[in-house]
Amino acid sequence: MQERMEFQTEARQLLDLMIHSVYSNKDIVLREVISNSSDALDKLRIESLQNEPLRGFWSDPNIRIEFDNQARTISISDNGIGMNRQEIVSNIGTIARSGTREFLTMLKSKSEGGESVNSELIGQFGVGFYSTFMIADRVTLLTRRAGEPEAWQWESTGDGTYTIEEAERAANGTTVTLHLKPADQEDVMNDYANEWTIRSIIKKYSDFVSYPIRLRTEKPATDDDTNEDSNGEGGGILTEQGTVIREETVNSMKALWTRPASEIQQAEYNEFYKHISYDWSDPLRAIHFRAEGTFEYFALLFLPSHAPSDLFMRDGARGLNLYVKRIFIMDDAKDLLPSYLRFVKGVVDSEDLPLNISREILQQNRQIQLMRKRITKKVLDTLGELRDSDQPQYGAFWKEFGSVVKEGVYQDEENREQLLGLGLFDTTHGDGKTTLKEYIERMKEGQEGIWYIAGENLSVLQNSPHLEAFRDRGHEVILLSDPIDEIWTGMVTDFQGKKLQSITRGNIDLGSKEEKKEQEKERQEKAQEFGPLLGAIKERLHDGVKEVRISNRLRASAACLVADENDMTPQMEKIMRAMGQEPPRSKRILEVNPDHPVLGKLLAMQSNNLSDPQLGDYIDLLYGQAILAEGGDLPDPTHFSRLVANLMVQA
Ligand code: ADP
């Protein structure tokens, strides 16, 4: 006997909203229904394990989809747990969870305020089944609970009431039939009674559902079909009407990430990587782990072997694919990784997140924060292992992605030490690159800090006059020529307790305490001797230089420019200008080498004739050389080249 019943008030309100609001993405309806079927199969599997009499019901678990373009229906069947009458009434007719009720109030106020409600919000609260009314004006549910004799048919047009009556169903499971609204271009409703629409939705959203999703098609028989002796090769059945019925599994079911890493071949990882990354080459490394405990999830991540072209573009593709219990939720889930790991590709599959969690919620979700932390750590640890175990491979990785990883040095204070430890840097020691740890191991006795020099061009750095005293005394210097180095070195003070020190800043004294004392004494004597000359140089160069002093860092060169401890470097100024900011103008310090013949010559010139006009030209040349030696731009190149030409003529 058919009974007509009313939806619980909240359920009715929700239905109303579903029907009358405009949602952006109706494709999710199919996903929701498939996901319910997949859950029903999960439940049967679990119950059949716990409950002896149900054991026989667990066989060939599957989800079947049929559609009829003439009748405009699509039905989704499963042979899962099914529902009895009471379960239908309480599961479908009411909204049990308080979260959903709150959500409803929020939805209502939004829609009353004239706002359209987006579909991402909906699934979050598990109102999946009601979403069917977004695309259907009548929904029928035929279900039979495993182990029970009766089947039930439930039907509603979403008008606030539903009917329920006893029915026939040969076996356990549920069939949901959607009587589709007309396909509508304007309201962006696809034609869901269409093979290709269905296929593409399954591929996109449910490919990794762990049960086969079989799509039944009926097409006019071709010659190939009729020529065959019996049923066609592809399992097709020839009907009397001259059509062929086929059933085909559409999803790949390959939830590779849920399988134990020990059972997975590298080739499988590679294929999967290509599928998700649109990259043609094999990944450098797969990172596969399962997090257990409060939050359970699988993660299968990949380090690509090449940097994609959009790595430094603002809207480049990034982030991981997020799944919840094997159901695809979204790609580009940016919140699962810090931006300095944006090259990492992969899948994270959570056991606990609500289905269809929205991007907005993702940002605030505590669980996501914890996952991000753990995933970050895992990637950094893997990089550390790679660095220690396979130098050539790690070198190749660093070449591609080092600049991005270095962004983390100033973005991620928590992992700063580890990130610095991952860096590979050019150095004055040998040909190859070095880590900071290796540098520290080689440090001279008494050397307190890690010396570095930063600039735009490696070969300019290698020939920099600033290095002379360091070379002379066998002190190693890190050479930083990546533009981003200017940024992180400006924010990092030390590594493993060793101070990071620029050799182009402040005063430099190398050697033992006694030696330093000796050097200082010598410097003061020279400062006395050269006093008037230093004064004349300063006067001549006052536009660009704030101080002229005797240097301890020069050997072969006559002069170099240095910065005060807290001054901005010229490279940093350039970066700021490139970003459209005008840096505060900071003058440099000119250091001169008193032992260089040029300085001797200048000194002599000055003592001979205080107002020798050539003295000014020579000072300009000295200054120009110092600028050129660090790869800088001359303030007046024409003037400089005329001075050089004059010198050549005189010679
Ligand atoms: P959710 O799936 O988030 O619980 P839904 O509105 O999609 O919310 O479904 C409501 C309930 O209806 C489910 O929790 C489940 O108990 C029941 N249900 C829906 N589809 C099926 C199905 N195919 N087989 C068995 N039970 C189902």
Coordinates of C-alpha atoms in Angstrom, one line a residue, residues 383-392 394-395 397-398 406 417-429 431-443 447 450-452 476-480 488 495-496 498 500:
L383 CA 64.9 16.0 -0.3
G384 CA 67.4 15.7 2.5
E385 CA 67.7 12.0 1.9
L386 CA 68.1 12.6 -1.8
R387 CA 70.8 15.1 -1.1
D388 CA 72.7 12.6 1.0
S389 CA 72.2 9.6 -1.1
D390 CA 72.3 10.7 -4.7
Q391 CA 74.3 13.8 -5.3
P392 CA 74.0 14.0 -9.1
Y394 CA 69.9 16.1 -6.1
G395 CA 72.1 18.5 -8.1
F397 CA 66.8 18.8 -8.7
W398 CA 68.4 21.8 -7.2
K406 CA 64.9 29.2 -1.4
E417 CA 67.3 25.6 9.2
Q418 CA 66.2 22.5 7.3
L419 CA 65.6 24.6 4.1
L420 CA 69.0 26.2 4.4
G421 CA 70.5 22.8 4.9
L422 CA 69.0 21.8 1.5
G423 CA 70.7 24.6 -0.4
L424 CA 73.5 23.9 -2.8
F425 CA 75.8 26.9 -3.4
D426 CA 78.7 27.9 -5.5
T427 CA 81.8 28.4 -3.5
T428 CA 85.5 29.4 -3.8
H429 CA 86.3 25.9 -2.7
D431 CA 84.5 23.4 -8.7
G432 CA 81.3 21.9 -7.5
K433 CA 78.6 23.2 -5.2
T434 CA 78.5 23.0 -1.5
T435 CA 76.0 22.7 1.3
L436 CA 76.3 25.0 4.2
K437 CA 77.0 22.0 6.4
E438 CA 80.0 21.0 4.3
Y439 CA 81.2 24.5 4.4
I440 CA 81.1 24.6 8.2
E441 CA 83.1 21.3 8.3
R442 CA 85.8 23.0 6.3
M443 CA 85.8 26.2 8.3
Q447 CA 86.6 31.4 11.8
I450 CA 79.9 31.7 7.1
W451 CA 81.4 34.1 4.6
Y452 CA 79.4 34.9 1.5
E476 CA 86.2 29.8 1.8
V477 CA 83.5 32.1 0.6
I478 CA 80.0 31.1 -0.7
L479 CA 79.1 32.8 -4.0
L480 CA 75.5 33.7 -4.3
W488 CA 66.9 35.6 1.9
F495 CA 72.8 28.7 10.2
Q496 CA 73.6 26.0 12.8
K498 CA 77.2 30.2 12.7
L500 CA 76.1 34.4 7.9

